[in-house]
Amino acid sequence: MTDINLTMRDIYSARARIAPIARKTPLVSSPALSELTGSEITLKLENLQETGSFKPRGAANKLLSLDPGSLQRGVITVSSGNHGRALAYVAHHLGLRAVVCLPDTAPANKRNAIQKLGAEVVVRGSTYEEAVEEASRLLEKERLEMIHPYDDPVVIAGQGTIGLELLEEFPDLDTVVVPLSGGGLLGGIAFVLKSADPKIHVVGVMMERGPAMVESLRAGRIVDIVEEPTLADALAGGIRPNQYTFDLVRKTIDETVLVSEQEIAGAMAFALERHHLVVEGGGAVGIAALRAGKLQHLGKHVAVVVSGANVDMPLLLRIAREHLDGC
Ligand SMILES: *Cc1c(COP(=O)(O)O)cnc(C)c1O
């Protein structure tokens, strides 16, 4: 464990740095959720961020903070998901080389999306471990810079810019509800909000199926979980290795909530019907927690981070058909 040493100045610097690449996203009120809960609920729409998730914030802050030598050689990661897309997008925007290593099990549409964003896709092996080995080999050989999706103070500071936007537009907020996985998103936002007022209540939401961070928080140490298929695929996976986020999340989080697959699907259909928003499973867990009445401490003014949009359309349409009558 390494002390993270973040300051508010880091967050303001991140905001200035990433402004040309990651957009400020809208905050919209949700009359439907407000009526349901009796609190004033607003949604922070990171599903409308570039590439369909909040991840360009952290990636942009990291790439723009690298020394010129590493910038020239390029960056590398292993992710077929939102981090891979974000890294490809930011690198392309800055005219940098980006390499994304994937196992051959990564879906073709995701590979193509990353290629379209201008990154080199290297397919190697049939598991993530093998893709990681290939990435380490390339990294040494070509002296690329590995960009971690969450366990990096500079990435965390980038995600923290969401906290600044929340405070400025909604200064009386009592509670923030945040999708949780590796903890870069929650850690960054909570750092900013707790610096402004330690009384702001921070809630992390995960799926019931394989919630590594929540299990680890309960155990008081990092534990391995069995990965299970879930609609919230952006939140799946373990949280090792971990230098920063486990400690940061542990210090800043007030409450954790787990939601079922059924509740996630209901929230995706709800976002589509009531807000005309496309939200992926991992992005919808905050809405799911509110609709299920699962928060212990709601407060009067509540912001819910809607973290991503990247769902397979046929899947969303199927979920919508099955769940629309229920919302
Ligand atoms: C990555 C991601 C998260 C979780 O972010 P962490 O920093 O890993 O906690 C939540 N939602 C979406 C859509 C994501 O892509």
Coordinates of C-alpha atoms and ligand atoms in Angstrom, one line a residue:
M1 CA 0.0 0.0 0.0
T2 CA 1.4 3.4 -1.0
D3 CA 0.0 6.7 0.4
I4 CA -1.8 8.4 -2.4
N5 CA -1.0 12.0 -1.6
L6 CA -3.7 13.6 -3.7
T7 CA -4.5 17.3 -3.2
M8 CA -7.4 19.4 -4.5
R9 CA -4.9 21.2 -6.6
D10 CA -4.3 17.9 -8.5
I11 CA -8.0 17.8 -9.3
Y12 CA -8.1 21.4 -10.6
S13 CA -5.0 20.8 -12.7
A14 CA -6.6 17.6 -14.1
R15 CA -9.6 19.6 -15.1
A16 CA -7.6 22.2 -16.9
R17 CA -5.6 19.5 -18.6
I18 CA -8.4 17.3 -19.8
A19 CA -10.8 20.1 -20.8
P20 CA -10.1 19.8 -24.6
I21 CA -10.6 16.0 -24.6
A22 CA -13.2 15.0 -22.0
R23 CA -16.5 17.0 -22.0
K24 CA -18.3 18.4 -19.0
T25 CA -21.4 16.2 -18.8
P26 CA -25.0 17.3 -18.0
L27 CA -26.7 16.9 -14.6
V28 CA -30.4 16.3 -15.0
S29 CA -33.1 16.0 -12.5
S30 CA -35.2 12.8 -12.4
P31 CA -38.8 13.5 -11.5
A32 CA -39.6 9.8 -11.7
L33 CA -36.9 8.8 -9.2
S34 CA -37.7 11.8 -7.0
E35 CA -41.3 10.8 -6.8
L36 CA -40.4 7.2 -6.0
T37 CA -37.9 8.1 -3.2
G38 CA -39.2 11.4 -1.8
S39 CA -35.7 12.9 -2.2
E40 CA -34.5 15.3 -4.9
I41 CA -32.7 12.9 -7.3
T42 CA -30.4 14.2 -10.1
L43 CA -28.4 12.1 -12.6
K44 CA -24.8 12.9 -13.6
L45 CA -24.7 11.7 -17.2
E46 CA -21.3 10.2 -17.9
N47 CA -23.0 7.9 -20.4
L48 CA -22.9 11.0 -22.6
Q49 CA -19.1 11.4 -22.2
E50 CA -16.9 10.8 -25.2
T51 CA -16.6 7.0 -26.0
G52 CA -19.7 6.3 -23.8
S53 CA -18.1 6.2 -20.4
F54 CA -16.3 8.5 -17.9
K55 CA -13.0 6.8 -18.5
P56 CA -11.5 9.4 -20.9
R57 CA -11.2 11.7 -17.9
G58 CA -8.6 9.5 -16.2
A59 CA -6.9 8.4 -19.4
A60 CA -6.5 12.0 -20.7
N61 CA -5.1 13.2 -17.4
K62 CA -2.6 10.4 -17.4
L63 CA -1.4 10.7 -21.0
L64 CA -1.1 14.5 -20.7
S65 CA 1.0 14.0 -17.5
L66 CA 3.6 11.6 -19.1
D67 CA 7.1 12.7 -19.8
P68 CA 7.8 13.5 -23.5
G69 CA 9.9 10.4 -24.0
S70 CA 7.1 8.0 -23.1
L71 CA 4.7 10.1 -25.0
Q72 CA 6.7 9.6 -28.2
R73 CA 6.9 5.8 -27.8
G74 CA 3.3 5.3 -27.0
V75 CA 1.0 3.6 -24.4
I76 CA -0.4 0.1 -23.9
T77 CA -3.2 -1.6 -22.0
V78 CA -5.2 -4.8 -21.8
S79 CA -8.9 -4.1 -21.9
S80 CA -11.7 -4.8 -24.4
G81 CA -14.0 -2.6 -22.4
N82 CA -14.5 1.1 -21.6
H83 CA -10.8 1.6 -20.6
G84 CA -9.5 0.3 -23.9
R85 CA -11.9 2.5 -25.8
A86 CA -11.0 5.5 -23.7
L87 CA -7.3 5.0 -24.1
A88 CA -7.6 4.5 -27.9
Y89 CA -9.7 7.7 -28.2
V90 CA -7.4 9.9 -26.0
A91 CA -4.2 8.6 -27.7
H92 CA -5.7 9.2 -31.1
H93 CA -6.7 12.7 -30.1
L94 CA -3.1 13.5 -29.0
G95 CA -1.5 11.8 -32.0
L96 CA 0.1 9.1 -29.9
R97 CA 0.5 5.4 -30.5
A98 CA -1.8 3.2 -28.5
V99 CA -1.6 -0.6 -28.3
V100 CA -4.4 -2.6 -26.9
C101 CA -3.7 -6.3 -26.1
L102 CA -6.7 -8.7 -26.1
P103 CA -7.3 -12.4 -25.8
D104 CA -9.0 -14.1 -28.8
T105 CA -12.1 -14.4 -26.6
A106 CA -12.8 -10.6 -26.7
P107 CA -15.9 -10.0 -28.9
A108 CA -15.2 -9.0 -32.5
N109 CA -17.4 -5.9 -32.2
K110 CA -15.3 -4.6 -29.3
R111 CA -12.0 -5.3 -31.1
N112 CA -13.4 -3.4 -34.1
A113 CA -14.5 -0.4 -32.0
I114 CA -11.1 -0.1 -30.5
Q115 CA -9.4 -0.4 -33.9
K116 CA -11.8 2.3 -35.4
L117 CA -10.7 4.7 -32.6
G118 CA -7.2 4.4 -34.1
A119 CA -5.4 1.9 -31.7
E120 CA -3.3 -1.1 -32.7
V121 CA -5.1 -4.2 -31.5
V122 CA -2.8 -7.2 -30.7
V123 CA -4.8 -10.5 -30.2
R124 CA -2.8 -13.1 -28.3
G125 CA -3.8 -16.1 -26.2
S126 CA -7.2 -17.2 -25.0
T127 CA -7.3 -15.7 -21.5
Y128 CA -6.7 -12.3 -20.0
E129 CA -3.6 -13.6 -18.3
E130 CA -2.0 -14.5 -21.6
A131 CA -2.9 -11.1 -23.1
V132 CA -1.3 -9.4 -20.0
E133 CA 1.9 -11.5 -20.6
E134 CA 2.0 -10.3 -24.2
A135 CA 1.4 -6.7 -23.1
S136 CA 4.4 -7.0 -20.6
R137 CA 6.6 -8.4 -23.4
L138 CA 5.7 -5.6 -25.8
L139 CA 6.0 -3.0 -23.1
E140 CA 9.6 -4.0 -22.4
K141 CA 10.6 -4.5 -26.0
E142 CA 9.1 -1.2 -27.3
R143 CA 9.4 0.7 -24.0
L144 CA 5.7 1.6 -24.0
E145 CA 3.9 3.1 -21.0
M146 CA 1.3 0.8 -19.3
I147 CA -1.9 2.7 -18.5
H148 CA -3.8 1.3 -15.6
P149 CA -7.6 1.7 -15.6
Y150 CA -7.9 2.7 -11.9
D151 CA -4.9 2.1 -9.7
D152 CA -3.0 5.3 -10.4
P153 CA -3.3 8.6 -8.6
V154 CA -3.2 10.6 -11.9
V155 CA -6.1 8.5 -13.3
I156 CA -8.0 8.9 -10.0
A157 CA -7.5 12.7 -10.2
G158 CA -9.0 12.6 -13.7
Q159 CA -12.1 10.8 -12.5
G160 CA -12.3 13.2 -9.5
T161 CA -13.1 16.0 -11.9
I162 CA -16.7 14.6 -11.9
G163 CA -16.7 15.6 -8.2
L164 CA -15.9 19.2 -9.1
E165 CA -18.7 19.4 -11.6
L166 CA -21.1 17.9 -9.1
L167 CA -20.3 20.4 -6.4
E168 CA -20.4 23.4 -8.7
E169 CA -23.8 22.6 -10.1
F170 CA -25.3 21.0 -7.1
P171 CA -23.6 22.5 -4.0
D172 CA -26.3 21.4 -1.6
L173 CA -25.9 17.7 -2.3
D174 CA -26.2 15.3 0.7
T175 CA -25.5 12.0 -1.0
V176 CA -23.7 10.7 -4.0
V177 CA -24.3 7.2 -5.4
V178 CA -21.5 5.8 -7.5
P179 CA -21.0 2.6 -9.5
L180 CA -18.0 0.7 -8.0
S181 CA -15.4 -1.7 -9.3
G182 CA -11.7 -1.0 -9.1
G183 CA -12.5 2.2 -7.2
G184 CA -10.9 4.9 -9.3
L185 CA -14.3 6.5 -10.0
L186 CA -15.6 6.4 -6.5
G187 CA -12.2 7.2 -4.9
G188 CA -11.7 10.3 -7.1
I189 CA -15.3 11.7 -6.6
A190 CA -15.3 10.9 -2.9
F191 CA -11.9 12.6 -2.4
V192 CA -13.3 15.8 -3.8
L193 CA -16.7 15.7 -2.0
K194 CA -15.2 14.8 1.3
S195 CA -12.6 17.6 1.0
A196 CA -15.5 20.0 0.5
D197 CA -17.6 18.5 3.3
P198 CA -16.9 15.3 5.2
K199 CA -20.7 15.0 5.9
I200 CA -21.5 14.2 2.2
H201 CA -22.6 10.6 2.2
V202 CA -20.8 8.4 -0.3
V203 CA -22.5 5.2 -1.5
G204 CA -20.8 2.6 -3.7
V205 CA -23.0 0.2 -5.7
M206 CA -22.0 -3.1 -7.3
M207 CA -23.7 -6.2 -8.7
E208 CA -24.4 -9.2 -6.4
R209 CA -22.5 -11.4 -8.8
G210 CA -18.8 -11.2 -8.0
P211 CA -18.4 -7.8 -6.2
A212 CA -14.7 -7.9 -5.5
M213 CA -14.3 -4.5 -3.9
V214 CA -17.3 -4.9 -1.6
E215 CA -16.2 -8.4 -0.5
S216 CA -12.7 -6.9 0.2
L217 CA -14.1 -4.0 2.2
R218 CA -16.1 -6.5 4.3
A219 CA -13.0 -8.7 4.8
G220 CA -10.8 -5.7 5.6
R221 CA -8.3 -7.0 3.0
I222 CA -8.2 -7.7 -0.7
V223 CA -9.9 -11.0 -1.5
D224 CA -10.3 -12.9 -4.7
I225 CA -13.8 -13.6 -6.0
V226 CA -15.2 -16.0 -8.5
E227 CA -16.1 -14.1 -11.6
E228 CA -19.7 -14.6 -12.8
P229 CA -21.4 -13.4 -15.9
T230 CA -23.3 -10.1 -15.2
L231 CA -25.2 -7.4 -17.0
A232 CA -22.7 -5.0 -15.2
D233 CA -19.7 -6.3 -17.1
A234 CA -17.9 -3.0 -16.7
L235 CA -17.8 -3.7 -12.9
A236 CA -16.6 -7.3 -13.1
G237 CA -13.2 -8.6 -12.2
G238 CA -10.7 -8.6 -9.3
I239 CA -9.0 -5.6 -7.8
R240 CA -5.4 -6.9 -7.7
P241 CA -2.7 -5.7 -7.8
N242 CA -3.7 -2.7 -5.7
Q243 CA -1.6 0.1 -4.3
Y244 CA -4.0 2.9 -4.0
T245 CA -7.7 2.4 -4.5
F246 CA -8.6 -0.2 -1.9
D247 CA -7.2 2.2 0.8
L248 CA -8.8 5.3 -0.7
V249 CA -12.2 3.7 -1.1
R250 CA -12.0 2.2 2.4
K251 CA -11.3 5.7 3.9
T252 CA -14.0 7.6 1.9
I253 CA -17.0 5.3 1.4
D254 CA -19.9 5.4 3.9
E255 CA -22.2 2.7 2.5
T256 CA -22.2 -0.2 0.0
V257 CA -25.2 -1.6 -1.8
L258 CA -25.4 -4.7 -4.0
V259 CA -28.0 -5.1 -6.8
S260 CA -29.4 -8.1 -8.5
E261 CA -29.4 -8.8 -12.3
Q262 CA -33.1 -8.2 -12.3
E263 CA -32.7 -4.8 -10.6
I264 CA -30.0 -3.9 -13.1
A265 CA -32.1 -4.8 -16.1
G266 CA -35.1 -2.9 -14.6
A267 CA -32.9 0.2 -14.2
M268 CA -31.7 0.0 -17.8
A269 CA -35.3 -0.2 -19.1
F270 CA -36.3 2.6 -16.7
A271 CA -33.5 4.9 -18.0
L272 CA -34.5 4.3 -21.6
E273 CA -38.3 4.8 -21.0
R274 CA -38.2 7.7 -18.5
H275 CA -35.1 9.5 -19.6
H276 CA -34.6 8.3 -23.1
L277 CA -31.1 7.4 -22.1
V278 CA -29.0 4.4 -23.3
V279 CA -27.3 3.1 -20.1
E280 CA -25.2 -0.1 -19.8
G281 CA -25.6 -2.4 -16.9
G282 CA -22.6 -1.1 -14.9
G283 CA -23.8 2.4 -15.5
A284 CA -27.3 1.7 -14.2
V285 CA -26.5 0.2 -10.8
G286 CA -27.0 3.5 -8.9
I287 CA -30.5 3.9 -10.5
A288 CA -31.1 0.2 -9.6
A289 CA -30.2 0.7 -6.0
L290 CA -32.6 3.7 -5.7
R291 CA -35.5 1.9 -7.4
A292 CA -35.0 -1.1 -5.1
G293 CA -35.1 1.2 -2.0
K294 CA -31.8 -0.3 -0.9
L295 CA -30.1 2.8 0.5
Q296 CA -29.9 3.1 4.3
H297 CA -29.3 6.8 4.3
L298 CA -30.7 8.7 1.4
G299 CA -30.6 12.4 2.3
K300 CA -32.6 15.2 0.7
H301 CA -30.4 16.0 -2.3
V302 CA -29.0 13.0 -4.1
A303 CA -26.7 12.8 -7.2
V304 CA -26.5 9.5 -9.0
V305 CA -23.5 8.9 -11.3
V306 CA -24.6 7.2 -14.5
S307 CA -21.2 6.0 -15.6
G308 CA -21.6 4.4 -19.1
A309 CA -23.6 3.7 -22.2
N310 CA -21.8 0.9 -23.9
V311 CA -24.3 -1.9 -24.1
D312 CA -24.9 -4.2 -27.0
M313 CA -28.1 -2.9 -28.7
P314 CA -29.9 -6.2 -29.2
L315 CA -29.4 -6.9 -25.5
L316 CA -30.8 -3.5 -24.5
L317 CA -33.8 -4.0 -26.8
R318 CA -34.4 -7.4 -25.4
I319 CA -34.2 -6.0 -21.8
A320 CA -36.5 -3.2 -22.8
R321 CA -39.1 -5.5 -24.2
E322 CA -39.0 -7.7 -21.0
H323 CA -39.0 -4.9 -18.5
L324 CA -40.9 -1.8 -19.8
D325 CA -44.2 -2.9 -18.4
G326 CA -42.6 -3.1 -15.0
C327 CA -41.5 0.5 -14.7
Ligands
LIG1 C1 -14.8 1.4 -15.3 C2 -16.3 1.6 -15.0 C3 -16.8 1.7 -13.7 C4 -16.0 1.5 -12.5 O1 -14.9 2.3 -12.3 P1 -13.7 2.0 -11.3 O2 -12.8 3.1 -11.3 O3 -13.1 0.7 -11.8 O4 -14.4 1.7 -10.0 C5 -18.1 2.0 -13.6 N1 -18.9 2.1 -14.7 C6 -18.5 2.0 -15.9 C7 -19.4 2.2 -17.1 C8 -17.1 1.8 -16.2 O5 -16.7 1.6 -17.4

